[in-house]
PDB file of C-alpha atoms in Angstrom:
ATOM      1  CA  UNK W  24       0.000   0.000   0.000  1.00 56.00           C
ATOM      2  CA  UNK W  25       1.339   3.419  -0.992  1.00 58.00           C
ATOM      3  CA  UNK W  26       2.454   5.732   1.790  1.00 58.00           C
ATOM      4  CA  UNK W  27       2.246   9.504   1.734  1.00 58.00           C
ATOM      5  CA  UNK W  28       5.153  11.866   1.145  1.00 60.00           C
ATOM      6  CA  UNK W  29       4.599  14.524   3.818  1.00 56.00           C
ATOM      7  CA  UNK W  30       6.800  17.612   4.063  1.00 60.00           C
ATOM      8  CA  UNK W  31       8.735  17.267   7.358  1.00 60.00           C
ATOM      9  CA  UNK W  32       7.769  20.756   8.485  1.00 66.00           C
ATOM     10  CA  UNK W  33       4.274  19.506   9.315  1.00 67.00           C
ATOM     11  CA  UNK W  34       5.451  16.841  11.784  1.00 71.00           C
ATOM     12  CA  UNK W  35       2.259  14.794  11.590  1.00 73.00           C
ATOM     13  CA  UNK W  36       1.525  12.280  14.350  1.00 75.00           C
ATOM     14  CA  UNK W  37       0.858   8.679  13.384  1.00 73.00           C
ATOM     15  CA  UNK W  38      -2.915   9.085  13.837  1.00 76.00           C
ATOM     16  CA  UNK W  39      -3.012  12.161  11.575  1.00 76.00           C
ATOM     17  CA  UNK W  40      -1.906  10.298   8.434  1.00 74.00           C
ATOM     18  CA  UNK W  41      -3.290   7.192   6.706  1.00 72.00           C
ATOM     19  CA  UNK W  42      -2.065   4.763   5.524  1.00 69.00           C
ATOM     20  CA  UNK W  43       1.200   6.148   6.816  1.00 64.00           C
ATOM     21  CA  UNK W  44       4.132   8.307   5.806  1.00 61.00           C
ATOM     22  CA  UNK W  45       7.868   7.849   5.751  1.00 59.00           C
ATOM     23  CA  UNK W  46       7.999   8.909   9.398  1.00 64.00           C
ATOM     24  CA  UNK W  47       4.874   7.003  10.434  1.00 64.00           C
ATOM     25  CA  UNK W  48       4.991   3.318   9.693  1.00 67.00           C
ATOM     26  CA  UNK W  49       1.865   1.740   8.255  1.00 67.00           C
ATOM     27  CA  UNK W  50       0.539  -1.051  10.467  1.00 68.00           C
ATOM     28  CA  UNK W  51      -1.908  -3.337   8.612  1.00 70.00           C
ATOM     29  CA  UNK W  52      -5.270  -3.638  10.359  1.00 72.00           C
ATOM     30  CA  UNK W  53      -4.507  -0.852  12.841  1.00 76.00           C
ATOM     31  CA  UNK W  54      -6.911   2.068  12.992  1.00 80.00           C
ATOM     32  CA  UNK W  55      -4.951   5.333  13.423  1.00 79.00           C
ATOM     33  CA  UNK W  56      -6.572   6.506  16.643  1.00 77.00           C
ATOM     34  CA  UNK W  57      -5.201   9.021  19.099  1.00 76.00           C
ATOM     35  CA  UNK W  58      -4.117   7.017  22.148  1.00 69.00           C
ATOM     36  CA  UNK W  59      -4.281   9.750  24.771  1.00 65.00           C
ATOM     37  CA  UNK W  60      -8.032  10.398  24.837  1.00 76.00           C
ATOM     38  CA  UNK W  61      -8.159  12.162  28.198  1.00 85.00           C
ATOM     39  CA  UNK W  62     -10.474   9.475  29.564  1.00 93.00           C
ATOM     40  CA  UNK W  63      -9.272   6.343  31.333  1.00 92.00           C
ATOM     41  CA  UNK W  64     -11.440   3.305  32.063  1.00 94.00           C
ATOM     42  CA  UNK W  65     -10.366   0.280  34.048  1.00 93.00           C
ATOM     43  CA  UNK W  66     -12.289  -2.793  35.148  1.00 94.00           C
ATOM     44  CA  UNK W  67     -13.543  -1.068  38.279  1.00 95.00           C
ATOM     45  CA  UNK W  68     -15.099   1.875  36.418  1.00 96.00           C
ATOM     46  CA  UNK W  69     -18.932   1.713  36.514  1.00 98.00           C
ATOM     47  CA  UNK W  70     -20.067   1.895  32.880  1.00 97.00           C
ATOM     48  CA  UNK W  71     -23.622   2.306  31.590  1.00 98.00           C
ATOM     49  CA  UNK W  72     -24.775   2.367  27.982  1.00 97.00           C
ATOM     50  CA  UNK W  73     -27.820   2.800  25.797  1.00 97.00           C
ATOM     51  CA  UNK W  74     -28.538   3.213  22.118  1.00 95.00           C
ATOM     52  CA  UNK W  75     -29.485   1.433  18.930  1.00 87.00           C
ATOM     53  CA  UNK W  76     -28.691  -2.136  17.906  1.00 81.00           C
ATOM     54  CA  UNK W  77     -24.922  -1.773  18.031  1.00 86.00           C
ATOM     55  CA  UNK W  78     -25.094  -0.683  21.679  1.00 88.00           C
ATOM     56  CA  UNK W  79     -25.883  -4.307  22.497  1.00 88.00           C
ATOM     57  CA  UNK W  80     -22.563  -5.408  20.991  1.00 89.00           C
ATOM     58  CA  UNK W  81     -20.634  -2.930  23.161  1.00 92.00           C
ATOM     59  CA  UNK W  82     -22.502  -4.206  26.227  1.00 94.00           C
ATOM     60  CA  UNK W  83     -21.737  -7.864  25.437  1.00 93.00           C
ATOM     61  CA  UNK W  84     -17.999  -7.295  25.016  1.00 93.00           C
ATOM     62  CA  UNK W  85     -17.681  -5.198  28.198  1.00 95.00           C
ATOM     63  CA  UNK W  86     -19.455  -7.903  30.195  1.00 95.00           C
ATOM     64  CA  UNK W  87     -17.413 -10.698  28.606  1.00 94.00           C
ATOM     65  CA  UNK W  88     -14.172  -8.960  29.564  1.00 93.00           C
ATOM     66  CA  UNK W  89     -15.445  -8.470  33.110  1.00 95.00           C
ATOM     67  CA  UNK W  90     -15.638  -4.706  33.096  1.00 96.00           C
ATOM     68  CA  UNK W  91     -17.894  -3.119  35.711  1.00 97.00           C
ATOM     69  CA  UNK W  92     -20.876  -2.861  33.388  1.00 98.00           C
ATOM     70  CA  UNK W  93     -24.022  -1.670  35.180  1.00 98.00           C
ATOM     71  CA  UNK W  94     -26.934  -4.097  34.816  1.00 97.00           C
ATOM     72  CA  UNK W  95     -30.356  -3.238  36.197  1.00 98.00           C
ATOM     73  CA  UNK W  96     -33.603  -5.131  35.580  1.00 97.00           C
ATOM     74  CA  UNK W  97     -31.735  -8.255  34.516  1.00 95.00           C
ATOM     75  CA  UNK W  98     -35.039 -10.150  34.711  1.00 94.00           C
ATOM     76  CA  UNK W  99     -36.481  -7.953  31.968  1.00 95.00           C
ATOM     77  CA  UNK W 100     -36.013  -8.966  28.280  1.00 92.00           C
ATOM     78  CA  UNK W 101     -35.556  -5.295  27.318  1.00 93.00           C
ATOM     79  CA  UNK W 102     -32.405  -5.015  29.433  1.00 94.00           C
ATOM     80  CA  UNK W 103     -30.307  -7.191  27.093  1.00 93.00           C
ATOM     81  CA  UNK W 104     -29.606  -4.108  24.989  1.00 94.00           C
ATOM     82  CA  UNK W 105     -28.581  -1.622  27.665  1.00 96.00           C
ATOM     83  CA  UNK W 106     -27.914  -1.017  31.373  1.00 97.00           C
ATOM     84  CA  UNK W 107     -31.644  -0.987  32.151  1.00 97.00           C
ATOM     85  CA  UNK W 108     -34.824  -1.989  30.334  1.00 97.00           C
ATOM     86  CA  UNK W 109     -34.608   0.947  27.946  1.00 97.00           C
ATOM     87  CA  UNK W 110     -34.669  -1.503  25.024  1.00 95.00           C
ATOM     88  CA  UNK W 111     -33.123  -0.164  21.815  1.00 94.00           C
ATOM     89  CA  UNK W 112     -33.168   3.610  21.436  1.00 95.00           C
ATOM     90  CA  UNK W 113     -32.744   4.517  17.803  1.00 94.00           C
ATOM     91  CA  UNK W 114     -32.916   8.299  17.985  1.00 97.00           C
ATOM     92  CA  UNK W 115     -31.847  11.104  20.309  1.00 98.00           C
ATOM     93  CA  UNK W 116     -35.482  11.996  20.998  1.00 98.00           C
ATOM     94  CA  UNK W 117     -36.140   8.595  22.558  1.00 97.00           C
ATOM     95  CA  UNK W 118     -32.936   8.972  24.569  1.00 98.00           C
ATOM     96  CA  UNK W 119     -33.950  12.416  25.809  1.00 98.00           C
ATOM     97  CA  UNK W 120     -37.370  11.125  26.835  1.00 98.00           C
ATOM     98  CA  UNK W 121     -35.690   8.388  28.912  1.00 98.00           C
ATOM     99  CA  UNK W 122     -33.731  10.966  30.882  1.00 98.00           C
ATOM    100  CA  UNK W 123     -36.834  13.123  31.260  1.00 98.00           C
ATOM    101  CA  UNK W 124     -39.056  10.364  32.640  1.00 98.00           C
ATOM    102  CA  UNK W 125     -36.205   9.134  34.841  1.00 98.00           C
ATOM    103  CA  UNK W 126     -35.395  12.421  36.563  1.00 98.00           C
ATOM    104  CA  UNK W 127     -38.013  14.980  35.548  1.00 97.00           C
ATOM    105  CA  UNK W 128     -41.387  14.258  33.966  1.00 94.00           C
ATOM    106  CA  UNK W 129     -42.705  12.758  30.757  1.00 94.00           C
ATOM    107  CA  UNK W 130     -46.467  12.852  30.327  1.00 94.00           C
ATOM    108  CA  UNK W 131     -47.394  12.263  26.685  1.00 97.00           C
ATOM    109  CA  UNK W 132     -51.011  12.576  25.621  1.00 95.00           C
ATOM    110  CA  UNK W 133     -51.056   8.913  24.559  1.00 96.00           C
ATOM    111  CA  UNK W 134     -49.268   6.896  27.223  1.00 97.00           C
ATOM    112  CA  UNK W 135     -50.194   3.341  26.157  1.00 98.00           C
ATOM    113  CA  UNK W 136     -51.315   1.657  22.975  1.00 98.00           C
ATOM    114  CA  UNK W 137     -54.029  -1.002  23.165  1.00 98.00           C
ATOM    115  CA  UNK W 138     -53.748  -3.569  20.390  1.00 97.00           C
ATOM    116  CA  UNK W 139     -57.139  -3.744  18.612  1.00 97.00           C
ATOM    117  CA  UNK W 140     -57.379  -7.544  18.443  1.00 97.00           C
ATOM    118  CA  UNK W 141     -55.348  -9.116  21.261  1.00 97.00           C
ATOM    119  CA  UNK W 142     -55.849  -6.123  23.622  1.00 97.00           C
ATOM    120  CA  UNK W 143     -52.187  -6.280  24.562  1.00 98.00           C
ATOM    121  CA  UNK W 144     -50.888  -3.092  26.138  1.00 98.00           C
ATOM    122  CA  UNK W 145     -47.834  -1.727  24.331  1.00 98.00           C
ATOM    123  CA  UNK W 146     -45.409   0.989  25.416  1.00 98.00           C
ATOM    124  CA  UNK W 147     -45.059   3.286  22.362  1.00 97.00           C
ATOM    125  CA  UNK W 148     -41.840   4.816  23.703  1.00 97.00           C
ATOM    126  CA  UNK W 149     -39.829   1.642  24.308  1.00 96.00           C
ATOM    127  CA  UNK W 150     -39.477  -0.856  21.476  1.00 93.00           C
ATOM    128  CA  UNK W 151     -42.275  -3.464  21.603  1.00 94.00           C
ATOM    129  CA  UNK W 152     -42.564  -3.849  25.375  1.00 96.00           C
ATOM    130  CA  UNK W 153     -45.894  -5.562  26.044  1.00 97.00           C
ATOM    131  CA  UNK W 154     -48.252  -6.093  28.993  1.00 97.00           C
ATOM    132  CA  UNK W 155     -51.543  -7.836  29.673  1.00 97.00           C
ATOM    133  CA  UNK W 156     -53.115  -4.822  31.344  1.00 98.00           C
ATOM    134  CA  UNK W 157     -52.614  -1.104  31.919  1.00 98.00           C
ATOM    135  CA  UNK W 158     -52.205  -1.765  35.635  1.00 98.00           C
ATOM    136  CA  UNK W 159     -49.346  -4.175  34.941  1.00 98.00           C
ATOM    137  CA  UNK W 160     -47.797  -1.658  32.543  1.00 98.00           C
ATOM    138  CA  UNK W 161     -47.982   1.199  35.039  1.00 97.00           C
ATOM    139  CA  UNK W 162     -46.532  -0.846  37.893  1.00 98.00           C
ATOM    140  CA  UNK W 163     -43.661  -2.100  35.742  1.00 97.00           C
ATOM    141  CA  UNK W 164     -42.929   1.406  34.510  1.00 97.00           C
ATOM    142  CA  UNK W 165     -42.731   2.790  38.056  1.00 97.00           C
ATOM    143  CA  UNK W 166     -40.247   0.041  38.913  1.00 97.00           C
ATOM    144  CA  UNK W 167     -38.362   0.763  35.696  1.00 98.00           C
ATOM    145  CA  UNK W 168     -37.951   4.437  36.618  1.00 98.00           C
ATOM    146  CA  UNK W 169     -36.228   3.453  39.875  1.00 98.00           C
ATOM    147  CA  UNK W 170     -33.895   1.086  38.022  1.00 98.00           C
ATOM    148  CA  UNK W 171     -33.188   3.711  35.377  1.00 98.00           C
ATOM    149  CA  UNK W 172     -32.248   6.215  38.088  1.00 98.00           C
ATOM    150  CA  UNK W 173     -29.870   3.752  39.730  1.00 98.00           C
ATOM    151  CA  UNK W 174     -28.169   2.876  36.443  1.00 98.00           C
ATOM    152  CA  UNK W 175     -27.518   6.481  35.463  1.00 98.00           C
ATOM    153  CA  UNK W 176     -26.572   7.684  38.941  1.00 98.00           C
ATOM    154  CA  UNK W 177     -24.064   4.857  39.470  1.00 98.00           C
ATOM    155  CA  UNK W 178     -22.301   5.403  36.138  1.00 98.00           C
ATOM    156  CA  UNK W 179     -18.914   7.061  35.962  1.00 98.00           C
ATOM    157  CA  UNK W 180     -18.992   6.612  32.194  1.00 97.00           C
ATOM    158  CA  UNK W 181     -22.133   6.643  30.030  1.00 98.00           C
ATOM    159  CA  UNK W 182     -21.916   5.453  26.413  1.00 97.00           C
ATOM    160  CA  UNK W 183     -24.560   6.786  24.014  1.00 98.00           C
ATOM    161  CA  UNK W 184     -24.812   5.054  20.635  1.00 96.00           C
ATOM    162  CA  UNK W 185     -26.694   7.243  18.161  1.00 97.00           C
ATOM    163  CA  UNK W 186     -28.657   5.449  15.460  1.00 95.00           C
ATOM    164  CA  UNK W 187     -30.765   7.471  13.022  1.00 96.00           C
ATOM    165  CA  UNK W 188     -32.604  10.736  12.434  1.00 98.00           C
ATOM    166  CA  UNK W 189     -35.967   9.482  11.141  1.00 98.00           C
ATOM    167  CA  UNK W 190     -38.706   9.842  13.771  1.00 98.00           C
ATOM    168  CA  UNK W 191     -42.470   9.510  14.262  1.00 97.00           C
ATOM    169  CA  UNK W 192     -43.865  12.397  16.299  1.00 97.00           C
ATOM    170  CA  UNK W 193     -47.218  12.832  18.032  1.00 98.00           C
ATOM    171  CA  UNK W 194     -48.929  15.757  16.284  1.00 97.00           C
ATOM    172  CA  UNK W 195     -50.498  17.018  19.495  1.00 96.00           C
ATOM    173  CA  UNK W 196     -47.587  17.145  21.945  1.00 96.00           C
ATOM    174  CA  UNK W 197     -44.399  16.332  20.019  1.00 97.00           C
ATOM    175  CA  UNK W 198     -43.604  13.117  21.891  1.00 98.00           C
ATOM    176  CA  UNK W 199     -41.661  10.643  19.745  1.00 98.00           C
ATOM    177  CA  UNK W 200     -42.527   6.953  19.582  1.00 97.00           C
ATOM    178  CA  UNK W 201     -39.707   4.429  19.338  1.00 94.00           C
ATOM    179  CA  UNK W 202     -40.891   2.880  16.064  1.00 92.00           C
ATOM    180  CA  UNK W 203     -44.257   2.310  14.380  1.00 94.00           C
ATOM    181  CA  UNK W 204     -44.088  -1.422  15.027  1.00 94.00           C
ATOM    182  CA  UNK W 205     -45.350  -4.223  17.235  1.00 96.00           C
ATOM    183  CA  UNK W 206     -48.824  -5.736  17.725  1.00 97.00           C
ATOM    184  CA  UNK W 207     -50.597  -2.377  17.954  1.00 98.00           C
ATOM    185  CA  UNK W 208     -49.451  -1.459  14.445  1.00 97.00           C
ATOM    186  CA  UNK W 209     -49.692  -4.993  13.061  1.00 97.00           C
ATOM    187  CA  UNK W 210     -53.291  -5.276  14.250  1.00 97.00           C
ATOM    188  CA  UNK W 211     -54.329  -2.051  12.552  1.00 97.00           C
ATOM    189  CA  UNK W 212     -53.911   0.425  15.372  1.00 97.00           C
ATOM    190  CA  UNK W 213     -54.291   3.973  14.121  1.00 96.00           C
ATOM    191  CA  UNK W 214     -51.223   6.114  13.484  1.00 96.00           C
ATOM    192  CA  UNK W 215     -53.326   9.120  12.444  1.00 96.00           C
ATOM    193  CA  UNK W 216     -52.083  11.088  15.464  1.00 96.00           C
ATOM    194  CA  UNK W 217     -48.449  10.693  14.369  1.00 97.00           C
ATOM    195  CA  UNK W 218     -46.408  12.248  11.603  1.00 97.00           C
ATOM    196  CA  UNK W 219     -43.153  11.113  10.066  1.00 97.00           C
ATOM    197  CA  UNK W 220     -40.292  13.620  10.267  1.00 97.00           C
ATOM    198  CA  UNK W 221     -36.626  13.734   9.387  1.00 98.00           C
ATOM    199  CA  UNK W 222     -35.028  15.371  12.401  1.00 98.00           C
ATOM    200  CA  UNK W 223     -32.329  17.934  11.797  1.00 98.00           C
ATOM    201  CA  UNK W 224     -28.932  18.866  13.180  1.00 98.00           C
ATOM    202  CA  UNK W 225     -30.140  21.485  15.658  1.00 98.00           C
ATOM    203  CA  UNK W 226     -32.878  19.248  17.086  1.00 98.00           C
ATOM    204  CA  UNK W 227     -30.507  16.356  17.712  1.00 98.00           C
ATOM    205  CA  UNK W 228     -27.877  18.622  19.237  1.00 98.00           C
ATOM    206  CA  UNK W 229     -30.523  20.136  21.521  1.00 98.00           C
ATOM    207  CA  UNK W 230     -31.497  16.636  22.632  1.00 98.00           C
ATOM    208  CA  UNK W 231     -27.921  15.737  23.539  1.00 98.00           C
ATOM    209  CA  UNK W 232     -27.504  19.013  25.391  1.00 98.00           C
ATOM    210  CA  UNK W 233     -30.665  18.296  27.384  1.00 98.00           C
ATOM    211  CA  UNK W 234     -29.381  14.806  28.198  1.00 98.00           C
ATOM    212  CA  UNK W 235     -26.049  16.289  29.296  1.00 98.00           C
ATOM    213  CA  UNK W 236     -27.795  18.796  31.560  1.00 98.00           C
ATOM    214  CA  UNK W 237     -29.932  16.114  33.225  1.00 98.00           C
ATOM    215  CA  UNK W 238     -26.949  13.798  33.713  1.00 98.00           C
ATOM    216  CA  UNK W 239     -24.883  16.569  35.285  1.00 98.00           C
ATOM    217  CA  UNK W 240     -27.740  17.620  37.568  1.00 98.00           C
ATOM    218  CA  UNK W 241     -27.961  14.088  38.949  1.00 98.00           C
ATOM    219  CA  UNK W 242     -24.474  12.599  38.508  1.00 98.00           C
ATOM    220  CA  UNK W 243     -21.976  15.428  38.223  1.00 97.00           C
ATOM    221  CA  UNK W 244     -18.884  13.229  37.878  1.00 96.00           C
ATOM    222  CA  UNK W 245     -20.232  11.106  35.021  1.00 98.00           C
ATOM    223  CA  UNK W 246     -18.395  11.356  31.696  1.00 97.00           C
ATOM    224  CA  UNK W 247     -20.045  10.632  28.378  1.00 98.00           C
ATOM    225  CA  UNK W 248     -18.857   8.774  25.294  1.00 97.00           C
ATOM    226  CA  UNK W 249     -20.780   9.386  22.090  1.00 97.00           C
ATOM    227  CA  UNK W 250     -20.578   7.022  19.147  1.00 96.00           C
ATOM    228  CA  UNK W 251     -22.536   6.355  15.947  1.00 95.00           C
ATOM    229  CA  UNK W 252     -24.024   2.966  15.148  1.00 92.00           C
ATOM    230  CA  UNK W 253     -22.501   1.450  11.985  1.00 90.00           C
ATOM    231  CA  UNK W 254     -25.746  -0.468  11.290  1.00 88.00           C
ATOM    232  CA  UNK W 255     -27.309   1.195   8.263  1.00 87.00           C
ATOM    233  CA  UNK W 256     -30.983   1.797   7.506  1.00 89.00           C
ATOM    234  CA  UNK W 257     -32.570  -1.264   5.938  1.00 88.00           C
ATOM    235  CA  UNK W 258     -35.586   0.852   4.953  1.00 92.00           C
ATOM    236  CA  UNK W 259     -36.514   4.521   4.921  1.00 95.00           C
ATOM    237  CA  UNK W 260     -39.891   6.176   5.419  1.00 95.00           C
ATOM    238  CA  UNK W 261     -38.724   9.031   3.205  1.00 95.00           C
ATOM    239  CA  UNK W 262     -40.348   9.346  -0.213  1.00 95.00           C
ATOM    240  CA  UNK W 263     -37.990  11.991  -1.544  1.00 96.00           C
ATOM    241  CA  UNK W 264     -34.866   9.835  -1.718  1.00 96.00           C
ATOM    242  CA  UNK W 265     -33.594   6.257  -1.798  1.00 96.00           C
ATOM    243  CA  UNK W 266     -32.654   4.305   1.323  1.00 95.00           C
ATOM    244  CA  UNK W 267     -28.883   4.513   0.744  1.00 94.00           C
ATOM    245  CA  UNK W 268     -29.001   8.292   0.425  1.00 97.00           C
ATOM    246  CA  UNK W 269     -31.310   8.509   3.443  1.00 96.00           C
ATOM    247  CA  UNK W 270     -28.855   6.450   5.467  1.00 95.00           C
ATOM    248  CA  UNK W 271     -25.962   8.700   4.424  1.00 96.00           C
ATOM    249  CA  UNK W 272     -27.915  11.786   5.455  1.00 97.00           C
ATOM    250  CA  UNK W 273     -28.880  10.214   8.789  1.00 97.00           C
ATOM    251  CA  UNK W 274     -25.374   9.111   9.764  1.00 96.00           C
ATOM    252  CA  UNK W 275     -23.743  12.308   8.486  1.00 97.00           C
ATOM    253  CA  UNK W 276     -26.122  14.466  10.511  1.00 98.00           C
ATOM    254  CA  UNK W 277     -25.490  12.499  13.690  1.00 98.00           C
ATOM    255  CA  UNK W 278     -21.724  12.491  13.134  1.00 98.00           C
ATOM    256  CA  UNK W 279     -21.738  16.283  12.804  1.00 98.00           C
ATOM    257  CA  UNK W 280     -23.926  16.559  15.905  1.00 98.00           C
ATOM    258  CA  UNK W 281     -21.606  14.308  17.902  1.00 98.00           C
ATOM    259  CA  UNK W 282     -18.592  16.388  16.848  1.00 98.00           C
ATOM    260  CA  UNK W 283     -20.188  19.612  18.051  1.00 98.00           C
ATOM    261  CA  UNK W 284     -21.384  17.964  21.269  1.00 98.00           C
ATOM    262  CA  UNK W 285     -17.874  16.759  22.076  1.00 97.00           C
ATOM    263  CA  UNK W 286     -16.329  20.135  21.234  1.00 97.00           C
ATOM    264  CA  UNK W 287     -18.643  21.878  23.691  1.00 98.00           C
ATOM    265  CA  UNK W 288     -17.772  19.756  26.730  1.00 98.00           C
ATOM    266  CA  UNK W 289     -14.442  18.644  28.195  1.00 96.00           C
ATOM    267  CA  UNK W 290     -16.066  15.566  29.746  1.00 96.00           C
ATOM    268  CA  UNK W 291     -17.707  14.276  26.554  1.00 97.00           C
ATOM    269  CA  UNK W 292     -15.700  12.051  24.187  1.00 96.00           C
ATOM    270  CA  UNK W 293     -16.228  10.551  20.742  1.00 96.00           C
ATOM    271  CA  UNK W 294     -15.390   6.981  19.800  1.00 94.00           C
ATOM    272  CA  UNK W 295     -15.175   6.043  16.119  1.00 93.00           C
ATOM    273  CA  UNK W 296     -17.242   2.828  15.930  1.00 93.00           C
ATOM    274  CA  UNK W 297     -18.909   4.041  12.754  1.00 93.00           C
ATOM    275  CA  UNK W 298     -15.671   4.987  11.015  1.00 93.00           C
ATOM    276  CA  UNK W 299     -13.911   1.735  11.924  1.00 90.00           C
ATOM    277  CA  UNK W 300     -16.778  -0.377  10.601  1.00 89.00           C
ATOM    278  CA  UNK W 301     -17.870   1.469   7.498  1.00 89.00           C
ATOM    279  CA  UNK W 302     -14.756   3.348   6.340  1.00 83.00           C
ATOM    280  CA  UNK W 303     -11.734   1.515   7.704  1.00 84.00           C
ATOM    281  CA  UNK W 304     -12.856  -2.031   6.871  1.00 83.00           C
ATOM    282  CA  UNK W 305     -13.626  -0.918   3.316  1.00 79.00           C
ATOM    283  CA  UNK W 306     -10.160   0.636   3.038  1.00 76.00           C
ATOM    284  CA  UNK W 307      -8.766  -2.719   4.143  1.00 76.00           C
ATOM    285  CA  UNK W 308     -10.831  -4.421   1.416  1.00 76.00           C
ATOM    286  CA  UNK W 309     -13.102  -6.178   3.932  1.00 83.00           C
ATOM    287  CA  UNK W 310     -16.799  -6.130   4.764  1.00 80.00           C
ATOM    288  CA  UNK W 311     -18.174  -5.145   8.145  1.00 78.00           C
ATOM    289  CA  UNK W 312     -21.495  -6.949   7.701  1.00 77.00           C
ATOM    290  CA  UNK W 313     -22.490 -10.434   8.728  1.00 76.00           C
ATOM    291  CA  UNK W 314     -23.125 -12.641   5.710  1.00 79.00           C
ATOM    292  CA  UNK W 315     -26.827 -13.012   5.038  1.00 70.00           C
ATOM    293  CA  UNK W 316     -27.682 -10.236   7.507  1.00 64.00           C
ATOM    294  CA  UNK W 317     -26.083  -7.291   5.746  1.00 59.00           C
ATOM    295  CA  UNK W 318     -28.997  -5.012   6.602  1.00 64.00           C
ATOM    296  CA  UNK W 319     -29.058  -5.845  10.302  1.00 68.00           C
ATOM    297  CA  UNK W 320     -25.786  -6.963  11.854  1.00 78.00           C
ATOM    298  CA  UNK W 321     -22.101  -6.115  12.026  1.00 82.00           C
ATOM    299  CA  UNK W 322     -19.969  -9.260  11.806  1.00 87.00           C
ATOM    300  CA  UNK W 323     -18.055 -10.595  14.782  1.00 89.00           C
ATOM    301  CA  UNK W 324     -14.667  -9.751  13.285  1.00 89.00           C
ATOM    302  CA  UNK W 325     -15.604  -6.081  12.988  1.00 89.00           C
ATOM    303  CA  UNK W 326     -17.110  -5.948  16.476  1.00 89.00           C
ATOM    304  CA  UNK W 327     -13.870  -7.375  17.876  1.00 90.00           C
ATOM    305  CA  UNK W 328     -11.817  -4.844  15.889  1.00 89.00           C
ATOM    306  CA  UNK W 329     -13.953  -1.948  17.142  1.00 90.00           C
ATOM    307  CA  UNK W 330     -13.750  -3.044  20.763  1.00 91.00           C
ATOM    308  CA  UNK W 331     -10.010  -3.751  20.501  1.00 90.00           C
ATOM    309  CA  UNK W 332      -9.499  -0.111  19.612  1.00 88.00           C
ATOM    310  CA  UNK W 333     -12.010   0.987  22.255  1.00 92.00           C
ATOM    311  CA  UNK W 334      -9.855  -0.640  24.919  1.00 91.00           C
ATOM    312  CA  UNK W 335      -6.677   0.809  23.397  1.00 89.00           C
ATOM    313  CA  UNK W 336      -8.137   4.326  23.480  1.00 90.00           C
ATOM    314  CA  UNK W 337      -9.763   4.256  26.903  1.00 92.00           C
ATOM    315  CA  UNK W 338      -8.105   1.406  28.788  1.00 88.00           C
ATOM    316  CA  UNK W 339      -4.703  -0.273  28.845  1.00 66.00           C
ATOM    317  CA  UNK W 340      -5.767  -2.722  26.201  1.00 52.00           C
ATOM    318  CA  UNK W 341      -7.389  -6.130  26.225  1.00 51.00           C
ATOM    319  CA  UNK W 342      -6.219  -8.990  24.062  1.00 50.00           C
ATOM    320  CA  UNK W 343      -9.194 -10.085  21.965  1.00 44.00           C
TER     321      UNK W 343
END
């Protein structure tokens, strides 16, 4: 692979040049990250996380390597994706609403969906969480709030994995449902009260700033890591562009938002999961997707590569 001729006056560091220069040796398979991130994590550091599908992969690796990953509501199926039963949170609006109902208030006009045929009670704001009755749903949610508080207040590091910018918003109060899915939708439940929107840079940045404010009001010493999920959109609700273009817009918006968010706060950091999976693996002539599940999952090899560099950046390294 060709290396770059850089004028010596610039004195680039190894992580500022790819695939290398005459002064910076190219190391095959090594992502050129900056090692001194300003944040150090060891196995005693309490870590919490939430986010879209890829957040589950981060959680699994941290637990497997015996890091102090916070686990609340372990009895609840929705907790397999995060530190509490937040389920998968695909957009910053859903994330913000979690922090609001955990520490402030969240009182949407429509609190529960009732499936027209089976009469199952569905939580519109957490992905396909179901109950047999409203009473059961309310009791579980009150318990969930307590667990959510514990998870966030115990964390010294909170990892937020941002997913996409497409949202479905209640026309009356602006609350954002997780996804138009589950038995309520499948059984013909009305979505007339909701409108599809493509959220923009300023809205997503405002959401992260609100999350930051709530975290700091309740857990001042907690530091945040922001990252972008490398899992692309398998479908778009947009009618003005194709799914590949919609995915590019979604990820690009969130990457720009994350950059501004990090620049505003000394205790917020960015980790390049998205770049390692989608850019770096391509540069190395590899695929980041699991065969047969290209629209859903990142392959194990890429997950291991991402987490190898995560540990190199924030810890003293773990042999994977």
